[in-house]
Amino acid sequence: MADEITKEDVVSKLRDASWVMMTTAGADGKLVSHPMVPQQVTDDADVWFFVSLKGGNAEALKASPQVNLSVAEAGSWLSVAAEVEFIDDRAKVDELWNKDVEGWFEGKNDPAVGLIRANSESAQFWGLPGGKMSALARIVKSRVSGDDTGGDSETMEL
């Protein structure tokens, strides 16, 4: 890749994402992905989420805290390996609470409200040069002509 990915690039991609796919391993070892809304992304690329403490998702995360966060947009894809940590911090819940979260819980004091931080460990980025429009054009051209899109991949430890 002509330009190496930086931690700032990873942080920017995560902050720009209105949602990410979080992949977890169930008790049976099968991988399951589900959309999650990042509530905050730190300068170290750690990501805060609300999670319901009722049901299988929280139990799966407690049993196997290694996750993958993925973000995709036209021409670029980001994959972040992370370890989830449950955080019991009412002040942080108050700080991150917003109108969108209210639709999932019965208020901030709902006992089902859980807060997790995905502590990012490494990231891999695949991208096509030239931004979204150029990437779309390259993808279409590649499908028609069979030529390579010219994209590349870069991995970094966080």
N, CA, C and O atoms as a DFTB+ gen file, in Angstrom:
632 C
 N C O
     1  1       0.856      -1.175       0.000
     2  2       0.000       0.000       0.000
     3  2       0.895       1.229       0.000
     4  3       1.865       1.293       0.755
     5  1       0.582       2.178      -0.821
     6  2       1.415       3.369      -0.943
     7  2       1.500       4.122       0.377
     8  3       2.583       4.548       0.777
     9  1       0.386       4.288       1.048
    10  2       0.355       4.970       2.337
    11  2      -0.034       3.959       3.404
    12  3      -1.069       3.303       3.293
    13  1       0.797       3.830       4.444
    14  2       0.484       2.886       5.507
    15  2      -0.649       3.420       6.369
    16  3      -0.776       4.626       6.581
    17  1      -1.458       2.510       6.856
    18  2      -2.550       2.890       7.743
    19  2      -1.961       3.305       9.094
    20  3      -0.973       2.738       9.559
    21  1      -2.579       4.287       9.696
    22  2      -2.142       4.761      11.010
    23  2      -3.260       4.535      12.025
    24  3      -4.405       4.271      11.655
    25  1      -2.917       4.639      13.297
    26  2      -3.931       4.541      14.342
    27  2      -4.995       5.620      14.141
    28  3      -6.181       5.385      14.374
    29  1      -4.562       6.795      13.711
    30  2      -5.508       7.893      13.473
    31  2      -6.493       7.529      12.361
    32  3      -7.665       7.897      12.432
    33  1      -6.024       6.800      11.324
    34  2      -6.919       6.347      10.252
    35  2      -7.977       5.392      10.804
    36  3      -9.157       5.495      10.469
    37  1      -7.540       4.467      11.651
    38  2      -8.461       3.499      12.249
    39  2      -9.490       4.230      13.109
    40  3     -10.686       3.959      13.010
    41  1      -9.035       5.146      13.944
    42  2      -9.931       5.924      14.801
    43  2     -10.936       6.693      13.950
    44  3     -12.127       6.709      14.260
    45  1     -10.469       7.326      12.887
    46  2     -11.342       8.105      12.012
    47  2     -12.418       7.228      11.372
    48  3     -13.589       7.607      11.342
    49  1     -12.030       6.067      10.864
    50  2     -13.001       5.151      10.238
    51  2     -14.038       4.693      11.264
    52  3     -15.231       4.636      10.963
    53  1     -13.585       4.369      12.466
    54  2     -14.522       3.929      13.501
    55  2     -15.452       5.062      13.920
    56  3     -16.644       4.835      14.130
    57  1     -14.927       6.270      14.045
    58  2     -15.767       7.410      14.441
    59  2     -16.772       7.775      13.355
    60  3     -17.863       8.258      13.658
    61  1     -16.415       7.548      12.099
    62  2     -17.320       7.866      10.993
    63  2     -18.429       6.832      10.828
    64  3     -19.425       7.096      10.155
    65  1     -18.269       5.665      11.433
    66  2     -19.241       4.580      11.260
    67  2     -20.472       4.804      12.137
    68  3     -20.352       4.985      13.349
    69  1     -21.651       4.793      11.521
    70  2     -22.872       4.916      12.313
    71  2     -23.208       3.581      12.979
    72  3     -23.967       3.545      13.948
    73  1     -22.652       2.498      12.471
    74  2     -22.760       1.186      13.100
    75  2     -21.606       0.321      12.616
    76  3     -21.006       0.589      11.576
    77  1     -21.307      -0.714      13.380
    78  2     -20.277      -1.682      13.004
    79  2     -20.878      -3.073      13.169
    80  3     -21.857      -3.252      13.894
    81  1     -20.297      -4.040      12.506
    82  2     -20.678      -5.432      12.738
    83  2     -19.713      -5.998      13.773
    84  3     -18.496      -5.936      13.598
    85  1     -20.265      -6.549      14.852
    86  2     -19.453      -7.191      15.879
    87  2     -19.630      -8.700      15.735
    88  3     -20.748      -9.213      15.772
    89  1     -18.519      -9.395      15.573
    90  2     -18.551     -10.848      15.465
    91  2     -18.060     -11.447      16.772
    92  3     -16.996     -11.093      17.281
    93  1     -18.865     -12.370      17.305
    94  2     -18.540     -13.046      18.556
    95  2     -18.591     -14.551      18.326
    96  3     -19.173     -15.019      17.347
    97  1     -17.984     -15.297      19.223
    98  2     -18.061     -16.757      19.180
    99  2     -19.057     -17.218      20.234
   100  3     -18.962     -16.837      21.401
   101  1     -20.014     -18.043      19.811
   102  2     -20.988     -18.580      20.751
   103  2     -20.393     -19.721      21.556
   104  3     -19.251     -20.120      21.329
   105  1     -21.166     -20.245      22.497
   106  2     -20.708     -21.353      23.340
   107  2     -20.359     -22.579      22.503
   108  3     -19.513     -23.386      22.889
   109  1     -21.022     -22.712      21.349
   110  2     -20.755     -23.843      20.462
   111  2     -19.581     -23.584      19.517
   112  3     -19.243     -24.427      18.686
   113  1     -18.963     -22.403      19.655
   114  2     -17.820     -22.057      18.810
   115  2     -18.190     -21.421      17.488
   116  3     -17.308     -20.974      16.754
   117  1     -19.476     -21.369      17.165
   118  2     -19.907     -20.768      15.905
   119  2     -19.832     -19.248      16.003
   120  3     -20.146     -18.653      17.035
   121  1     -19.408     -18.641      14.902
   122  2     -19.302     -17.184      14.851
   123  2     -20.649     -16.576      14.504
   124  3     -21.366     -17.071      13.635
   125  1     -20.980     -15.493      15.196
   126  2     -22.229     -14.777      14.976
   127  2     -21.903     -13.293      14.880
   128  3     -21.155     -12.762      15.700
   129  1     -22.465     -12.627      13.878
   130  2     -22.255     -11.181      13.716
   131  2     -23.567     -10.448      13.915
   132  3     -24.632     -10.934      13.533
   133  1     -23.479      -9.282      14.513
   134  2     -24.659      -8.459      14.718
   135  2     -24.254      -6.989      14.703
   136  3     -23.140      -6.643      15.096
   137  1     -25.166      -6.120      14.244
   138  2     -24.837      -4.693      14.194
   139  2     -24.833      -4.086      15.591
   140  3     -25.670      -4.410      16.434
   141  1     -23.879      -3.205      15.811
   142  2     -23.753      -2.482      17.078
   143  2     -23.477      -1.015      16.748
   144  3     -22.834      -0.706      15.745
   145  1     -23.965      -0.126      17.594
   146  2     -23.763       1.309      17.388
   147  2     -22.668       1.800      18.334
   148  3     -22.841       1.768      19.552
   149  1     -21.545       2.252      17.780
   150  2     -20.487       2.793      18.644
   151  2     -20.981       4.055      19.345
   152  3     -21.533       4.951      18.707
   153  1     -20.782       4.120      20.650
   154  2     -21.187       5.301      21.409
   155  2     -20.033       6.287      21.557
   156  3     -20.242       7.495      21.672
   157  1     -18.819       5.754      21.553
   158  2     -17.635       6.601      21.665
   159  2     -16.435       5.795      21.175
   160  3     -16.340       4.590      21.410
   161  1     -15.527       6.480      20.492
   162  2     -14.270       5.865      20.054
   163  2     -13.141       6.699      20.648
   164  3     -13.069       7.907      20.427
   165  1     -12.263       6.047      21.401
   166  2     -11.153       6.760      22.038
   167  2     -10.032       7.003      21.027
   168  3     -10.042       6.446      19.929
   169  1      -9.088       7.823      21.404
   170  2      -7.929       8.080      20.547
   171  2      -7.052       6.843      20.375
   172  3      -6.201       6.808      19.486
   173  1      -7.251       5.822      21.220
   174  2      -6.525       4.555      21.099
   175  2      -7.301       3.522      20.291
   176  3      -6.890       2.365      20.207
   177  1      -8.420       3.933      19.694
   178  2      -9.276       3.075      18.868
   179  2     -10.075       2.065      19.693
   180  3     -10.534       1.057      19.157
   181  1     -10.243       2.324      20.986
   182  2     -11.137       1.507      21.796
   183  2     -12.554       2.030      21.582
   184  3     -12.760       3.234      21.429
   185  1     -13.531       1.123      21.572
   186  2     -14.897       1.497      21.209
   187  2     -15.857       1.128      22.341
   188  3     -15.848       0.003      22.841
   189  1     -16.687       2.102      22.733
   190  2     -17.689       1.911      23.780
   191  2     -19.039       1.601      23.148
   192  3     -19.434       2.221      22.161
   193  1     -19.749       0.621      23.737
   194  2     -21.078       0.229      23.272
   195  2     -21.988       0.004      24.472
   196  3     -21.530      -0.335      25.563
   197  1     -23.289       0.199      24.248
   198  2     -24.276      -0.290      25.197
   199  2     -24.665      -1.691      24.746
   200  3     -24.707      -1.977      23.549
   201  1     -24.949      -2.562      25.708
   202  2     -25.369      -3.929      25.407
   203  2     -26.404      -4.345      26.444
   204  3     -26.313      -3.969      27.612
   205  1     -27.384      -5.121      26.006
   206  2     -28.362      -5.635      26.954
   207  2     -27.743      -6.774      27.755
   208  3     -27.131      -7.684      27.195
   209  1     -27.910      -6.709      29.062
   210  2     -27.397      -7.767      29.930
   211  2     -28.342      -8.963      29.971
   212  3     -28.016     -10.002      30.545
   213  1     -29.519      -8.808      29.357
   214  2     -30.469      -9.913      29.248
   215  2     -30.230     -10.604      27.908
   216  3     -30.018      -9.941      26.893
   217  1     -30.263     -11.894      27.905
   218  2     -30.138     -12.623      26.651
   219  2     -28.736     -13.120      26.381
   220  3     -27.814     -12.928      27.174
   221  1     -28.607     -13.755      25.253
   222  2     -27.397     -14.479      24.921
   223  2     -26.187     -13.658      24.540
   224  3     -25.060     -14.123      24.712
   225  1     -26.375     -12.452      24.029
   226  2     -25.229     -11.667      23.561
   227  2     -24.257     -11.352      24.695
   228  3     -23.050     -11.546      24.547
   229  1     -24.766     -10.875      25.810
   230  2     -23.890     -10.543      26.944
   231  2     -23.207     -11.796      27.483
   232  3     -22.024     -11.763      27.822
   233  1     -23.944     -12.891      27.560
   234  2     -23.354     -14.139      28.060
   235  2     -22.248     -14.624      27.131
   236  3     -21.203     -15.084      27.592
   237  1     -22.476     -14.521      25.821
   238  2     -21.448     -14.935      24.850
   239  2     -20.202     -14.071      24.993
   240  3     -19.082     -14.579      24.923
   241  1     -20.390     -12.763      25.194
   242  2     -19.247     -11.861      25.350
   243  2     -18.476     -12.139      26.637
   244  3     -17.250     -12.032      26.662
   245  1     -19.181     -12.492      27.697
   246  2     -18.504     -12.812      28.957
   247  2     -17.706     -14.111      28.834
   248  3     -16.603     -14.223      29.371
   249  1     -18.271     -15.086      28.126
   250  2     -17.610     -16.382      27.979
   251  2     -16.436     -16.323      27.010
   252  3     -15.437     -17.021      27.182
   253  1     -16.571     -15.482      25.989
   254  2     -15.530     -15.385      24.959
   255  2     -15.404     -13.921      24.543
   256  3     -16.055     -13.494      23.589
   257  1     -14.578     -13.150      25.245
   258  2     -14.524     -11.702      25.020
   259  2     -13.772     -11.254      23.761
   260  3     -13.757     -10.063      23.454
   261  1     -13.158     -12.172      23.039
   262  2     -12.477     -11.792      21.798
   263  2     -13.522     -11.544      20.717
   264  3     -14.363     -12.403      20.453
   265  1     -13.469     -10.363      20.090
   266  2     -14.437      -9.997      19.059
   267  2     -13.721      -9.418      17.847
   268  3     -12.537      -9.082      17.889
   269  1     -14.478      -9.318      16.780
   270  2     -14.025      -8.603      15.600
   271  2     -15.052      -7.528      15.306
   272  3     -16.255      -7.792      15.310
   273  1     -14.581      -6.318      15.051
   274  2     -15.440      -5.215      14.631
   275  2     -15.130      -4.949      13.171
   276  3     -13.964      -4.826      12.796
   277  1     -16.166      -4.858      12.341
   278  2     -15.909      -4.583      10.929
   279  2     -16.758      -3.417      10.454
   280  3     -17.903      -3.229      10.866
   281  1     -16.145      -2.645       9.569
   282  2     -16.775      -1.470       8.980
   283  2     -16.545      -1.556       7.476
   284  3     -15.432      -1.834       7.029
   285  1     -17.594      -1.317       6.701
   286  2     -17.450      -1.345       5.247
   287  2     -18.140      -0.132       4.640
   288  3     -19.214       0.278       5.080
   289  1     -17.509       0.423       3.635
   290  2     -18.119       1.472       2.821
   291  2     -17.566       1.281       1.420
   292  3     -16.640       0.494       1.224
   293  1     -18.108       1.972       0.466
   294  2     -17.668       1.793      -0.914
   295  2     -16.163       1.973      -1.026
   296  3     -15.631       3.057      -0.784
   297  1     -15.490       0.898      -1.394
   298  2     -14.061       0.984      -1.649
   299  2     -13.147       0.797      -0.466
   300  3     -11.929       0.786      -0.644
   301  1     -13.681       0.646       0.756
   302  2     -12.785       0.412       1.887
   303  2     -13.466      -0.462       2.935
   304  3     -14.680      -0.419       3.131
   305  1     -12.629      -1.257       3.598
   306  2     -13.092      -2.188       4.605
   307  2     -12.111      -2.177       5.757
   308  3     -10.897      -2.182       5.551
   309  1     -12.637      -2.162       6.968
   310  2     -11.803      -2.151       8.164
   311  2     -12.223      -3.312       9.060
   312  3     -13.411      -3.521       9.302
   313  1     -11.249      -4.057       9.547
   314  2     -11.473      -5.162      10.468
   315  2     -10.600      -4.922      11.696
   316  3      -9.386      -4.762      11.578
   317  1     -11.222      -4.896      12.875
   318  2     -10.500      -4.620      14.118
   319  2     -10.667      -5.804      15.072
   320  3     -11.789      -6.190      15.401
   321  1      -9.557      -6.370      15.509
   322  2      -9.580      -7.412      16.539
   323  2      -9.542      -6.720      17.894
   324  3      -8.728      -5.825      18.121
   325  1     -10.430      -7.140      18.794
   326  2     -10.525      -6.479      20.100
   327  2     -10.924      -7.484      21.172
   328  3     -11.387      -8.587      20.881
   329  1     -10.733      -7.070      22.412
   330  2     -11.209      -7.853      23.553
   331  2     -12.188      -6.984      24.330
   332  3     -11.870      -5.858      24.710
   333  1     -13.379      -7.518      24.561
   334  2     -14.442      -6.783      25.233
   335  2     -14.281      -6.872      26.747
   336  3     -13.932      -7.912      27.306
   337  1     -14.550      -5.737      27.382
   338  2     -14.518      -5.647      28.838
   339  2     -15.833      -5.012      29.299
   340  3     -16.222      -3.956      28.799
   341  1     -16.512      -5.651      30.244
   342  2     -17.730      -5.074      30.807
   343  2     -17.326      -4.023      31.832
   344  3     -16.480      -4.272      32.692
   345  1     -17.939      -2.846      31.732
   346  2     -17.597      -1.720      32.595
   347  2     -18.830      -1.339      33.416
   348  3     -19.890      -1.058      32.857
   349  1     -18.690      -1.330      34.729
   350  2     -19.769      -0.924      35.624
   351  2     -19.459       0.496      36.095
   352  3     -18.769       0.697      37.095
   353  1     -19.983       1.477      35.356
   354  2     -19.651       2.877      35.629
   355  2     -20.875       3.738      35.316
   356  3     -21.113       4.089      34.160
   357  1     -21.644       4.074      36.340
   358  2     -22.870       4.865      36.146
   359  2     -22.572       6.229      35.536
   360  3     -23.366       6.729      34.740
   361  1     -21.452       6.840      35.889
   362  2     -21.098       8.146      35.316
   363  2     -20.872       8.017      33.808
   364  3     -21.244       8.912      33.049
   365  1     -20.269       6.914      33.370
   366  2     -20.026       6.707      31.938
   367  2     -21.344       6.434      31.214
   368  3     -21.537       6.887      30.086
   369  1     -22.249       5.698      31.857
   370  2     -23.577       5.483      31.278
   371  2     -24.255       6.832      31.078
   372  3     -24.811       7.095      30.011
   373  1     -24.214       7.692      32.101
   374  2     -24.811       9.028      31.994
   375  2     -24.166       9.827      30.865
   376  3     -24.859      10.505      30.107
   377  1     -22.851       9.748      30.754
   378  2     -22.125      10.491      29.721
   379  2     -22.524      10.043      28.314
   380  3     -22.699      10.875      27.423
   381  1     -22.666       8.737      28.114
   382  2     -22.910       8.206      26.770
   383  2     -24.384       8.068      26.414
   384  3     -24.724       7.897      25.243
   385  1     -25.260       8.140      27.411
   386  2     -26.690       7.937      27.172
   387  2     -27.204       8.958      26.170
   388  3     -26.853      10.136      26.240
   389  1     -28.041       8.501      25.233
   390  2     -28.612       9.402      24.225
   391  2     -29.982       8.891      23.800
   392  3     -30.397       7.793      24.172
   393  1     -30.662       9.696      23.027
   394  2     -32.031       9.394      22.616
   395  2     -32.133       8.067      21.865
   396  3     -33.113       7.340      22.028
   397  1     -31.143       7.749      21.054
   398  2     -31.180       6.500      20.294
   399  2     -31.151       5.274      21.203
   400  3     -31.792       4.266      20.905
   401  1     -30.422       5.352      22.296
   402  2     -30.300       4.225      23.223
   403  2     -31.615       3.991      23.957
   404  3     -31.925       2.859      24.328
   405  1     -32.393       5.055      24.169
   406  2     -33.660       4.941      24.893
   407  2     -34.603       3.935      24.248
   408  3     -35.417       3.322      24.939
   409  1     -34.504       3.756      22.936
   410  2     -35.366       2.812      22.237
   411  2     -35.089       1.358      22.581
   412  3     -35.922       0.490      22.320
   413  1     -33.938       1.086      23.160
   414  2     -33.546      -0.292      23.471
   415  2     -33.717      -0.645      24.945
   416  3     -33.745      -1.821      25.309
   417  1     -33.831       0.370      25.784
   418  2     -33.902       0.135      27.225
   419  2     -35.021       0.968      27.834
   420  3     -35.536       1.891      27.203
   421  1     -35.393       0.634      29.068
   422  2     -36.426       1.376      29.785
   423  2     -35.788       2.413      30.697
   424  3     -36.098       2.479      31.886
   425  1     -34.906       3.211      30.139
   426  2     -34.229       4.259      30.893
   427  2     -32.841       3.849      31.331
   428  3     -32.469       2.677      31.273
   429  1     -32.084       4.836      31.771
   430  2     -30.694       4.620      32.193
   431  2     -30.556       3.642      33.350
   432  3     -29.538       2.962      33.479
   433  1     -31.580       3.574      34.189
   434  2     -31.502       2.726      35.378
   435  2     -32.061       1.321      35.160
   436  3     -32.157       0.533      36.101
   437  1     -32.424       1.016      33.932
   438  2     -32.882      -0.331      33.588
   439  2     -31.769      -1.321      33.952
   440  3     -30.629      -1.134      33.528
   441  1     -32.071      -2.361      34.722
   442  2     -31.023      -3.319      35.100
   443  2     -30.416      -4.062      33.907
   444  3     -29.369      -4.697      34.038
   445  1     -31.066      -3.983      32.755
   446  2     -30.533      -4.646      31.559
   447  2     -29.459      -3.816      30.864
   448  3     -28.781      -4.317      29.967
   449  1     -29.292      -2.551      31.263
   450  2     -28.302      -1.684      30.612
   451  2     -26.891      -2.145      30.971
   452  3     -26.493      -2.150      32.136
   453  1     -26.158      -2.528      29.941
   454  2     -24.760      -2.901      30.122
   455  2     -23.874      -2.002      29.287
   456  3     -24.294      -1.494      28.247
   457  1     -22.671      -1.811      29.734
   458  2     -21.706      -0.974      29.030
   459  2     -20.454      -1.809      28.799
   460  3     -19.903      -2.401      29.727
   461  1     -20.016      -1.844      27.551
   462  2     -18.794      -2.579      27.232
   463  2     -17.828      -1.673      26.488
   464  3     -18.221      -0.740      25.788
   465  1     -16.563      -1.979      26.665
   466  2     -15.515      -1.299      25.905
   467  2     -14.764      -2.391      25.145
   468  3     -14.270      -3.353      25.734
   469  1     -14.691      -2.222      23.831
   470  2     -13.905      -3.128      23.001
   471  2     -12.501      -2.541      22.926
   472  3     -12.279      -1.518      22.279
   473  1     -11.561      -3.195      23.593
   474  2     -10.172      -2.736      23.624
   475  2      -9.467      -3.255      22.375
   476  3      -9.145      -4.439      22.276
   477  1      -9.234      -2.363      21.437
   478  2      -8.679      -2.743      20.140
   479  2      -7.243      -3.223      20.268
   480  3      -6.435      -2.635      20.987
   481  1      -6.940      -4.312      19.550
   482  2      -5.608      -4.906      19.592
   483  2      -4.874      -4.786      18.261
   484  3      -3.669      -4.536      18.234
   485  1      -5.597      -4.963      17.163
   486  2      -4.986      -4.828      15.839
   487  2      -6.074      -4.486      14.838
   488  3      -7.262      -4.680      15.094
   489  1      -5.647      -3.975      13.698
   490  2      -6.607      -3.603      12.661
   491  2      -6.044      -3.950      11.298
   492  3      -4.837      -3.882      11.065
   493  1      -6.942      -4.324      10.407
   494  2      -6.560      -4.550       9.022
   495  2      -7.483      -3.710       8.158
   496  3      -8.696      -3.673       8.366
   497  1      -6.891      -3.043       7.194
   498  2      -7.630      -2.145       6.311
   499  2      -7.384      -2.552       4.866
   500  3      -6.248      -2.797       4.461
   501  1      -8.454      -2.621       4.102
   502  2      -8.357      -2.820       2.664
   503  2      -8.973      -1.593       2.024
   504  3     -10.057      -1.162       2.415
   505  1      -8.297      -1.037       1.056
   506  2      -8.850       0.154       0.443
   507  2      -8.446       0.309      -1.000
   508  3      -7.440      -0.233      -1.458
   509  1      -9.253       1.058      -1.692
   510  2      -8.976       1.419      -3.071
   511  2      -8.627       2.897      -3.106
   512  3      -9.281       3.698      -2.437
   513  1      -7.615       3.274      -3.870
   514  2      -7.223       4.681      -3.920
   515  2      -8.291       5.559      -4.566
   516  3      -9.043       5.108      -5.430
   517  1      -8.347       6.818      -4.136
   518  2      -9.183       7.804      -4.812
   519  2     -10.531       8.079      -4.189
   520  3     -11.305       8.838      -4.772
   521  1     -10.857       7.520      -3.060
   522  2     -12.123       7.818      -2.405
   523  2     -13.280       6.980      -2.920
   524  3     -13.097       6.087      -3.748
   525  1     -14.487       7.280      -2.416
   526  2     -15.667       6.462      -2.685
   527  2     -16.041       6.392      -4.159
   528  3     -16.253       5.303      -4.692
   529  1     -16.124       7.539      -4.822
   530  2     -16.565       7.540      -6.221
   531  2     -15.564       6.807      -7.106
   532  3     -15.948       6.022      -7.972
   533  1     -14.298       7.063      -6.886
   534  2     -13.264       6.371      -7.648
   535  2     -13.318       4.876      -7.371
   536  3     -13.160       4.064      -8.283
   537  1     -13.541       4.513      -6.108
   538  2     -13.611       3.103      -5.740
   539  2     -14.779       2.417      -6.434
   540  3     -14.632       1.308      -6.948
   541  1     -15.943       3.070      -6.453
   542  2     -17.095       2.495      -7.143
   543  2     -16.805       2.301      -8.623
   544  3     -17.136       1.263      -9.197
   545  1     -16.186       3.301      -9.238
   546  2     -15.843       3.190     -10.657
   547  2     -14.862       2.045     -10.885
   548  3     -15.009       1.294     -11.848
   549  1     -13.872       1.902     -10.019
   550  2     -12.887       0.812     -10.151
   551  2     -13.545      -0.558     -10.001
   552  3     -13.210      -1.492     -10.730
   553  1     -14.475      -0.677      -9.064
   554  2     -15.163      -1.949      -8.849
   555  2     -15.986      -2.321     -10.073
   556  3     -15.933      -3.460     -10.538
   557  1     -16.745      -1.367     -10.596
   558  2     -17.553      -1.624     -11.792
   559  2     -16.655      -1.987     -12.966
   560  3     -16.920      -2.959     -13.672
   561  1     -15.592      -1.211     -13.179
   562  2     -14.660      -1.486     -14.278
   563  2     -14.044      -2.874     -14.124
   564  3     -13.899      -3.602     -15.106
   565  1     -13.685      -3.237     -12.913
   566  2     -13.081      -4.542     -12.654
   567  2     -14.043      -5.674     -12.996
   568  3     -13.639      -6.689     -13.563
   569  1     -15.300      -5.498     -12.654
   570  2     -16.290      -6.546     -12.951
   571  2     -16.510      -6.690     -14.447
   572  3     -16.715      -7.798     -14.943
   573  1     -16.470      -5.586     -15.163
   574  2     -16.679      -5.627     -16.613
   575  2     -15.449      -6.160     -17.331
   576  3     -15.563      -7.007     -18.217
   577  1     -14.282      -5.672     -16.955
   578  2     -13.049      -6.012     -17.678
   579  2     -12.326      -7.234     -17.129
   580  3     -11.546      -7.869     -17.839
   581  1     -12.584      -7.565     -15.863
   582  2     -11.848      -8.661     -15.239
   583  2     -10.500      -8.241     -14.693
   584  3      -9.780      -9.069     -14.134
   585  1     -10.134      -6.959     -14.842
   586  2      -8.859      -6.456     -14.331
   587  2      -8.920      -6.284     -12.813
   588  3     -10.000      -6.201     -12.227
   589  1      -7.753      -6.233     -12.196
   590  2      -7.622      -5.990     -10.762
   591  2      -8.033      -4.555     -10.451
   592  3      -7.826      -3.656     -11.265
   593  1      -8.618      -4.341      -9.268
   594  2      -9.058      -2.994      -8.882
   595  2      -7.921      -2.093      -8.439
   596  3      -8.082      -0.873      -8.390
   597  1      -6.774      -2.672      -8.117
   598  2      -5.646      -1.857      -7.668
   599  2      -5.665      -1.568      -6.186
   600  3      -4.877      -0.750      -5.711
   601  1      -6.552      -2.220      -5.433
   602  2      -6.611      -2.014      -3.994
   603  2      -5.514      -2.783      -3.292
   604  3      -4.823      -3.602      -3.899
   605  1      -5.360      -2.510      -2.001
   606  2      -4.311      -3.153      -1.232
   607  2      -4.780      -3.308       0.207
   608  3      -5.835      -2.800       0.584
   609  1      -3.998      -4.005       0.995
   610  2      -4.324      -4.276       2.386
   611  2      -3.152      -3.887       3.275
   612  3      -1.993      -3.998       2.878
   613  1      -3.467      -3.430       4.482
   614  2      -2.441      -3.042       5.450
   615  2      -2.919      -3.459       6.837
   616  3      -4.086      -3.270       7.180
   617  1      -2.017      -4.025       7.630
   618  2      -2.337      -4.455       8.990
   619  2      -1.449      -3.714       9.975
   620  3      -0.285      -3.438       9.685
   621  1      -2.007      -3.386      11.159
   622  2      -1.209      -2.731      12.197
   623  2      -1.648      -3.197      13.574
   624  3      -2.813      -3.531      13.788
   625  1      -0.709      -3.216      14.499
   626  2      -1.020      -3.481      15.901
   627  2      -1.442      -2.163      16.537
   628  3      -0.881      -1.114      16.221
   629  1      -2.421      -2.210      17.425
   630  2      -2.908      -0.985      18.075
   631  2      -2.461      -0.917      19.514
   632  3      -2.779       0.044      20.215
